[in-house]
Short mmCIF file of C-alpha atoms and ligand atoms in Angstrom, two decimals:
data_model
loop_
_atom_site.label_atom_id
_atom_site.label_comp_id
_atom_site.label_asym_id
_atom_site.label_seq_id
_atom_site.Cartn_x
_atom_site.Cartn_y
_atom_site.Cartn_z
CA MET A 1084 7.75 -14.62 18.17
CA ASN A 1085 9.42 -11.13 17.51
CA LEU A 1086 7.30 -9.75 14.64
CA LEU A 1087 7.66 -6.83 12.22
CA VAL A 1088 4.61 -5.57 10.45
CA TRP A 1089 5.56 -3.58 7.36
CA ASP A 1090 3.37 -1.37 5.11
CA PHE A 1091 4.37 -1.88 1.46
CA ASP A 1092 3.72 1.37 -0.85
CA GLY A 1093 6.39 3.84 0.02
CA THR A 1094 7.93 1.73 2.68
CA LEU A 1095 9.32 -1.41 0.97
CA GLY A 1096 8.50 -0.65 -2.60
CA TYR A 1097 7.01 1.90 -4.84
CA CYS A 1098 5.65 2.63 -8.30
CA ASP A 1099 6.11 5.63 -10.48
CA GLY A 1100 3.16 8.05 -10.20
CA LEU A 1101 0.82 5.39 -8.42
CA TRP A 1102 -2.70 6.05 -9.75
CA SER A 1103 -1.93 9.53 -11.22
CA GLY A 1104 0.82 7.66 -13.11
CA VAL A 1105 -1.61 5.08 -14.41
CA PHE A 1106 -4.11 7.70 -15.58
CA ALA A 1107 -1.48 9.91 -17.10
CA HIS A 1108 -0.02 6.97 -19.14
CA LEU A 1109 -3.55 5.73 -20.40
CA LEU A 1110 -4.40 9.43 -21.39
CA ALA A 1111 -1.17 10.07 -23.18
CA THR A 1112 -1.49 6.55 -25.04
CA GLU A 1113 -5.14 6.50 -25.63
CA LEU A 1114 -6.01 10.06 -26.19
CA PRO A 1115 -2.91 11.81 -27.13
CA GLY A 1116 -4.68 15.09 -28.04
CA LEU A 1117 -6.35 15.53 -24.74
CA ILE A 1118 -4.10 17.81 -22.45
CA VAL A 1119 -4.29 17.04 -18.86
CA ASP A 1120 -1.80 17.91 -16.20
CA ARG A 1121 -0.61 15.85 -13.20
CA GLU A 1122 -2.46 18.24 -10.79
CA GLN A 1123 -5.73 17.87 -12.40
CA ILE A 1124 -5.45 14.15 -12.44
CA ALA A 1125 -4.47 14.07 -8.70
CA ASP A 1126 -7.47 16.23 -8.00
CA ALA A 1127 -9.81 13.70 -9.83
CA LEU A 1128 -8.57 10.83 -7.73
CA GLN A 1129 -9.27 12.15 -4.44
CA THR A 1130 -12.33 10.25 -3.44
CA GLY A 1131 -13.95 7.03 -4.13
CA PHE A 1132 -10.99 4.47 -3.43
CA PRO A 1133 -11.48 2.05 -0.62
CA TRP A 1134 -8.67 3.90 1.43
CA HIS A 1135 -10.28 7.21 1.28
CA ASP A 1136 -13.12 5.80 3.77
CA PRO A 1137 -11.05 3.57 6.21
CA HIS A 1138 -13.87 3.75 8.50
CA LEU A 1139 -16.06 1.66 6.07
CA PRO A 1140 -15.23 -2.05 5.80
CA HIS A 1141 -15.73 -3.49 2.44
CA THR A 1142 -15.93 -7.31 3.50
CA HIS A 1143 -18.64 -7.79 0.98
CA LEU A 1144 -16.28 -7.69 -1.85
CA VAL A 1145 -14.90 -11.15 -1.84
CA THR A 1146 -13.08 -11.85 -4.96
CA ALA A 1147 -10.51 -9.58 -6.85
CA ASP A 1148 -12.99 -8.89 -9.54
CA ASP A 1149 -15.80 -7.81 -6.92
CA TRP A 1150 -13.02 -5.38 -5.84
CA TRP A 1151 -12.16 -3.88 -9.29
CA SER A 1152 -16.04 -4.10 -10.31
CA SER A 1153 -16.75 -1.87 -7.17
CA LEU A 1154 -14.26 0.85 -8.48
CA ASP A 1155 -15.39 0.92 -11.84
CA GLU A 1156 -17.59 3.82 -11.72
CA VAL A 1157 -15.08 5.83 -9.66
CA LEU A 1158 -12.45 5.20 -12.43
CA ARG A 1159 -14.99 6.11 -15.33
CA ASN A 1160 -16.22 9.26 -13.42
CA ALA A 1161 -12.50 10.22 -12.99
CA PHE A 1162 -11.91 9.80 -16.69
CA ALA A 1163 -15.07 11.96 -17.53
CA SER A 1164 -14.11 14.84 -15.23
CA LEU A 1165 -10.82 15.00 -17.11
CA GLY A 1166 -12.44 15.64 -20.12
CA VAL A 1167 -12.54 11.98 -21.86
CA PRO A 1168 -15.53 11.55 -24.02
CA PRO A 1169 -18.23 9.52 -22.43
CA ASP A 1170 -17.98 6.67 -24.76
CA ARG A 1171 -14.44 6.12 -24.15
CA CYS A 1172 -14.51 6.20 -20.29
CA PRO A 1173 -15.49 2.43 -19.91
CA ASP A 1174 -12.56 1.33 -22.16
CA LEU A 1175 -10.00 3.47 -20.38
CA ALA A 1176 -11.27 2.32 -16.85
CA ALA A 1177 -10.94 -1.10 -18.04
CA LEU A 1178 -7.37 -0.64 -18.74
CA VAL A 1179 -6.47 0.68 -15.32
CA ARG A 1180 -6.14 -2.77 -13.80
CA PRO A 1181 -3.74 -4.51 -16.27
CA TYR A 1182 -1.65 -1.28 -16.17
CA TYR A 1183 -1.69 -0.68 -12.56
CA CYS A 1184 -0.57 -4.26 -11.81
CA SER A 1185 2.14 -4.26 -14.67
CA GLN A 1186 5.36 -5.71 -12.88
CA HIS A 1187 7.62 -3.21 -14.59
CA ARG A 1188 6.04 -0.47 -12.85
CA TRP A 1189 7.19 -1.74 -9.41
CA GLN A 1190 10.48 -1.47 -7.68
CA LEU A 1191 12.14 -1.99 -4.25
CA PHE A 1192 13.85 0.88 -2.47
CA PRO A 1193 17.50 0.14 -2.66
CA ASP A 1194 17.76 -0.35 1.21
CA THR A 1195 14.84 -3.00 1.47
CA ILE A 1196 16.43 -6.24 1.04
CA ALA A 1197 19.21 -5.82 3.11
CA CYS A 1198 17.02 -4.51 6.04
CA LEU A 1199 14.81 -7.18 5.89
CA ASP A 1200 17.63 -9.67 5.72
CA GLN A 1201 19.55 -8.32 8.60
CA LEU A 1202 16.40 -8.43 10.66
CA SER A 1203 15.71 -11.93 9.73
CA ALA A 1204 18.96 -13.00 10.84
CA ALA A 1205 18.51 -11.26 14.36
CA GLY A 1206 15.45 -13.40 14.72
CA TRP A 1207 12.61 -10.91 13.46
CA ARG A 1208 9.86 -12.49 11.65
CA HIS A 1209 8.11 -10.44 8.86
CA ILE A 1210 4.67 -9.63 7.69
CA VAL A 1211 3.17 -7.12 5.16
CA LEU A 1212 -0.12 -5.26 6.14
CA SER A 1213 -1.10 -3.25 3.15
CA ASN A 1214 -4.06 -1.09 1.82
CA HIS A 1215 -3.75 -2.29 -1.69
CA VAL A 1216 -5.23 -3.88 -4.81
CA PRO A 1217 -6.08 -7.34 -4.84
CA GLU A 1218 -2.82 -8.31 -6.93
CA LEU A 1219 -0.38 -7.25 -4.11
CA PRO A 1220 0.87 -10.77 -3.48
CA GLN A 1221 1.73 -11.40 -7.29
CA ILE A 1222 3.45 -7.85 -7.22
CA ILE A 1223 5.58 -8.87 -4.09
CA ALA A 1224 6.33 -12.14 -5.84
CA GLY A 1225 7.33 -10.42 -8.93
CA LEU A 1226 9.91 -8.30 -7.05
CA GLY A 1227 11.44 -11.48 -5.60
CA ILE A 1228 10.81 -11.02 -1.68
CA HIS A 1229 7.70 -12.93 -1.08
CA ASP A 1230 9.60 -15.74 0.62
CA ARG A 1231 10.85 -13.13 3.21
CA PHE A 1232 7.24 -12.94 4.63
CA ASP A 1233 5.36 -15.08 6.87
CA ARG A 1234 2.15 -13.61 5.40
CA ILE A 1235 0.72 -10.61 3.21
CA VAL A 1236 -2.31 -9.21 4.76
CA ASN A 1237 -4.06 -7.05 2.12
CA SER A 1238 -6.97 -4.53 2.76
CA ALA A 1239 -8.58 -5.80 -0.65
CA VAL A 1240 -8.71 -9.22 0.85
CA THR A 1241 -9.50 -8.46 4.55
CA GLY A 1242 -12.13 -5.77 3.84
CA TYR A 1243 -10.50 -3.47 6.49
CA GLU A 1244 -8.37 -0.39 5.51
CA LYS A 1245 -5.64 0.87 7.77
CA PRO A 1246 -6.04 2.86 10.12
CA HIS A 1247 -9.36 0.82 10.79
CA PRO A 1248 -8.33 -1.05 14.17
CA LEU A 1249 -9.65 -4.32 12.72
CA ALA A 1250 -7.11 -3.93 9.78
CA PHE A 1251 -4.35 -4.47 12.64
CA ALA A 1252 -6.26 -7.09 14.52
CA LYS A 1253 -6.73 -9.13 11.01
CA ALA A 1254 -2.94 -8.95 10.59
CA ILE A 1255 -1.91 -10.81 13.46
CA GLU A 1256 -4.77 -13.25 13.93
CA GLY A 1257 -3.94 -16.92 14.76
CA LEU A 1258 -0.31 -16.12 14.83
CA PRO A 1259 1.63 -17.84 17.63
CA GLU A 1260 2.33 -15.75 20.91
CA ILE A 1261 3.93 -12.67 19.77
CA GLU A 1262 6.67 -11.12 22.37
CA ARG A 1263 7.63 -7.94 20.58
CA HIS A 1264 6.11 -6.41 17.54
CA TRP A 1265 6.22 -3.05 15.72
CA MET A 1266 4.23 -1.48 12.76
CA ILE A 1267 6.60 0.05 10.12
CA GLY A 1268 5.28 2.35 7.50
CA ASP A 1269 5.45 5.91 5.69
CA SER A 1270 1.93 7.02 6.23
CA PHE A 1271 1.55 8.86 9.65
CA THR A 1272 -2.20 8.47 9.42
CA ALA A 1273 -2.61 4.96 8.35
CA ASP A 1274 0.45 3.13 9.64
CA PHE A 1275 1.72 5.12 12.70
CA GLU A 1276 -1.24 6.74 14.10
CA GLY A 1277 -3.63 3.64 13.12
CA ALA A 1278 -0.97 1.37 14.79
CA VAL A 1279 -0.72 3.36 18.04
CA GLN A 1280 -4.63 3.67 18.29
CA ALA A 1281 -4.59 -0.15 18.06
CA GLY A 1282 -2.24 -0.22 20.90
CA TRP A 1283 0.96 -1.14 19.01
CA PRO A 1284 4.14 0.41 19.02
CA ALA A 1285 5.04 2.14 15.59
CA ILE A 1286 7.81 3.34 13.61
CA LEU A 1287 7.27 6.15 10.85
CA VAL A 1288 9.90 5.95 7.97
CA ARG A 1289 10.74 7.88 4.89
CA ARG A 1290 8.19 10.70 5.19
CA HIS A 1291 8.57 13.00 8.36
CA HIS A 1292 5.67 14.10 10.59
CA ASP A 1293 6.14 16.59 13.35
CA THR A 1294 4.48 14.26 15.99
CA ALA A 1295 5.64 10.97 14.93
CA SER A 1296 8.71 9.39 16.86
CA PRO A 1297 10.52 7.23 16.30
CA PHE A 1298 11.24 8.21 12.62
CA PHE A 1299 13.82 7.31 10.22
CA ASP A 1300 14.31 8.60 7.00
CA SER A 1301 15.66 5.41 5.38
CA LEU A 1302 15.35 1.63 6.40
CA GLU A 1303 19.38 1.61 7.05
CA GLN A 1304 19.02 2.65 10.73
CA LEU A 1305 16.16 -0.03 11.68
CA PRO A 1306 18.19 -3.11 12.41
CA ALA A 1307 20.33 -1.35 15.00
CA PHE A 1308 17.51 0.54 16.46
CA LEU A 1309 15.27 -2.45 16.74
CA ASN A 1310 17.77 -4.81 18.09
CA ALA A 1311 18.55 -2.62 20.83
CA THR A 1312 15.00 -2.69 21.97
CA GLY A 1313 14.93 -6.08 23.24
MG1 MG B 1570 2.73 3.41 2.38
#
């Protein structure tokens, strides 16, 4: 099979503000008197998430509830560091999961569906390989593109965050013989460099990096490029 392995966030789809956007929304709605800017929020969210320590597998977190429970202290501490009173931090931390996963927050890039479909028509199969929350399959289903993927491989389930080499190995485990495959993503470190270190060819998209080639600033040029490779 000819296989394309796609990152999700920032590559196929996006949500406004990611984790900072969730915190900004919850602070504005729950504690409107507390003035915190986006930069302070971003600073409070720099550590503690599974993808901040990709060298540390988390295969012991089996269920979605385990995964979110393991993040609870990180979320509570982040709210506390932003000036949220201690007695409100647990409530606000509990609101992160439902709001982060709200379907209305998620969008596809305008070139995503056309690119996937052109490449499918040319014989490529698609899978997703993402560092994400456990609810990623539901988010992708809500965007209406789940049937375009043979599988959705999610770090929250495998326990390995890109660029860990086993994240890439898990993605293709058990698949029929692969003739050609590429990793495609917007993160130089997690997607491009991680794939190359795992021995995969990779394409960086949307976010330029001086040392990454090939790079495309949208998905529009990908079908012509990939169809010319084989
Ligand atoms: Mg990404």
